[in-house]
Amino acid sequence: MAEQQDFVGRVVGAASQGAVGAVVAASLSAVTEPIVNSILVKRVPLSEAVKELDPERVKRFLQTTLATNFIKFPFFEAT
């Protein structure tokens, strides 16, 4: 019984670490990816790309990256 509780505890711990990693990575990506895309696609300087950063665009991108990362990260931590 103690072995099963230890296993469940490790699985829950790994899933929790994966969830935290997913939120952190999604937050960073939601801010940096639109900037990088502006620099690479529009060929604008960094300062202009930062000025063009739109909170609504960041919010939409965060929703996408968060969903994707919640699928990936807990599985990486569990293995």
PDB file of C-alpha atoms in Angstrom:
ATOM      1  CA  MET A   1       0.000   0.000   0.000  1.00  0.00           C
ATOM      2  CA  ALA A   2       2.837   2.395   0.865  1.00  0.00           C
ATOM      3  CA  GLU A   3       4.483   1.698  -2.501  1.00  0.00           C
ATOM      4  CA  GLN A   4       1.295   2.655  -4.365  1.00  0.00           C
ATOM      5  CA  GLN A   5       0.972   5.903  -2.373  1.00  0.00           C
ATOM      6  CA  ASP A   6       4.603   6.708  -3.148  1.00  0.00           C
ATOM      7  CA  PHE A   7       3.988   6.066  -6.861  1.00  0.00           C
ATOM      8  CA  VAL A   8       0.839   8.206  -6.892  1.00  0.00           C
ATOM      9  CA  GLY A   9       2.700  10.957  -5.041  1.00  0.00           C
ATOM     10  CA  ARG A  10       5.469  10.941  -7.629  1.00  0.00           C
ATOM     11  CA  VAL A  11       2.974  11.017 -10.507  1.00  0.00           C
ATOM     12  CA  VAL A  12       1.065  13.928  -8.964  1.00  0.00           C
ATOM     13  CA  GLY A  13       4.341  15.734  -8.253  1.00  0.00           C
ATOM     14  CA  ALA A  14       5.544  15.269 -11.814  1.00  0.00           C
ATOM     15  CA  ALA A  15       2.214  16.457 -13.216  1.00  0.00           C
ATOM     16  CA  SER A  16       2.339  19.528 -10.975  1.00  0.00           C
ATOM     17  CA  GLN A  17       5.869  20.352 -12.096  1.00  0.00           C
ATOM     18  CA  GLY A  18       4.791  19.892 -15.698  1.00  0.00           C
ATOM     19  CA  ALA A  19       1.825  22.228 -15.206  1.00  0.00           C
ATOM     20  CA  VAL A  20       4.027  24.938 -13.716  1.00  0.00           C
ATOM     21  CA  GLY A  21       6.512  24.512 -16.551  1.00  0.00           C
ATOM     22  CA  ALA A  22       3.680  24.738 -19.077  1.00  0.00           C
ATOM     23  CA  VAL A  23       2.410  28.030 -17.650  1.00  0.00           C
ATOM     24  CA  VAL A  24       5.879  29.584 -17.467  1.00  0.00           C
ATOM     25  CA  ALA A  25       6.825  28.495 -20.990  1.00  0.00           C
ATOM     26  CA  ALA A  26       3.479  29.598 -22.429  1.00  0.00           C
ATOM     27  CA  SER A  27       3.778  33.012 -20.786  1.00  0.00           C
ATOM     28  CA  LEU A  28       7.264  33.555 -22.131  1.00  0.00           C
ATOM     29  CA  SER A  29       6.287  32.366 -25.601  1.00  0.00           C
ATOM     30  CA  ALA A  30       3.170  34.518 -25.706  1.00  0.00           C
ATOM     31  CA  VAL A  31       5.281  37.644 -25.259  1.00  0.00           C
ATOM     32  CA  THR A  32       8.408  36.767 -27.218  1.00  0.00           C
ATOM     33  CA  GLU A  33       6.979  34.947 -30.250  1.00  0.00           C
ATOM     34  CA  PRO A  34       5.012  37.931 -31.622  1.00  0.00           C
ATOM     35  CA  ILE A  35       8.143  40.071 -31.261  1.00  0.00           C
ATOM     36  CA  VAL A  36      10.328  37.508 -33.027  1.00  0.00           C
ATOM     37  CA  ASN A  37       7.726  37.077 -35.770  1.00  0.00           C
ATOM     38  CA  SER A  38       7.612  40.844 -36.358  1.00  0.00           C
ATOM     39  CA  ILE A  39      11.385  41.023 -36.582  1.00  0.00           C
ATOM     40  CA  LEU A  40      11.694  38.079 -38.954  1.00  0.00           C
ATOM     41  CA  VAL A  41       8.631  38.617 -41.148  1.00  0.00           C
ATOM     42  CA  LYS A  42       8.325  42.402 -41.246  1.00  0.00           C
ATOM     43  CA  ARG A  43      12.071  42.995 -40.861  1.00  0.00           C
ATOM     44  CA  VAL A  44      11.600  45.737 -38.279  1.00  0.00           C
ATOM     45  CA  PRO A  45      14.086  46.669 -35.531  1.00  0.00           C
ATOM     46  CA  LEU A  46      13.599  45.246 -32.033  1.00  0.00           C
ATOM     47  CA  SER A  47      12.431  48.560 -30.572  1.00  0.00           C
ATOM     48  CA  GLU A  48       9.701  48.882 -33.200  1.00  0.00           C
ATOM     49  CA  ALA A  49       8.621  45.262 -32.734  1.00  0.00           C
ATOM     50  CA  VAL A  50       8.260  45.847 -28.984  1.00  0.00           C
ATOM     51  CA  LYS A  51       6.219  49.010 -29.625  1.00  0.00           C
ATOM     52  CA  GLU A  52       3.905  47.043 -31.944  1.00  0.00           C
ATOM     53  CA  LEU A  53       3.248  44.401 -29.289  1.00  0.00           C
ATOM     54  CA  ASP A  54      -0.512  44.254 -28.757  1.00  0.00           C
ATOM     55  CA  PRO A  55      -1.926  42.864 -25.474  1.00  0.00           C
ATOM     56  CA  GLU A  56      -4.859  41.292 -27.344  1.00  0.00           C
ATOM     57  CA  ARG A  57      -2.433  39.453 -29.639  1.00  0.00           C
ATOM     58  CA  VAL A  58      -0.446  38.253 -26.621  1.00  0.00           C
ATOM     59  CA  LYS A  59      -3.664  37.023 -24.975  1.00  0.00           C
ATOM     60  CA  ARG A  60      -4.705  35.039 -28.060  1.00  0.00           C
ATOM     61  CA  PHE A  61      -1.237  33.544 -28.433  1.00  0.00           C
ATOM     62  CA  LEU A  62      -1.171  32.648 -24.716  1.00  0.00           C
ATOM     63  CA  GLN A  63      -4.373  30.641 -25.102  1.00  0.00           C
ATOM     64  CA  THR A  64      -2.823  28.649 -27.934  1.00  0.00           C
ATOM     65  CA  THR A  65       0.521  28.035 -26.269  1.00  0.00           C
ATOM     66  CA  LEU A  66      -1.044  27.215 -22.914  1.00  0.00           C
ATOM     67  CA  ALA A  67      -3.248  24.520 -24.415  1.00  0.00           C
ATOM     68  CA  THR A  68      -0.343  23.030 -26.352  1.00  0.00           C
ATOM     69  CA  ASN A  69       2.026  23.131 -23.389  1.00  0.00           C
ATOM     70  CA  PHE A  70      -0.501  21.509 -21.044  1.00  0.00           C
ATOM     71  CA  ILE A  71      -0.542  18.582 -23.426  1.00  0.00           C
ATOM     72  CA  LYS A  72       3.261  18.303 -23.675  1.00  0.00           C
ATOM     73  CA  PHE A  73       4.831  19.279 -20.369  1.00  0.00           C
ATOM     74  CA  PRO A  74       3.179  16.898 -17.843  1.00  0.00           C
ATOM     75  CA  PHE A  75       4.168  13.942 -20.038  1.00  0.00           C
ATOM     76  CA  PHE A  76       7.788  15.113 -20.210  1.00  0.00           C
ATOM     77  CA  GLU A  77       7.969  15.375 -16.423  1.00  0.00           C
ATOM     78  CA  ALA A  78       6.400  11.944 -15.919  1.00  0.00           C
ATOM     79  CA  THR A  79       8.993  10.147 -18.043  1.00  0.00           C
TER      80      THR A  79
END
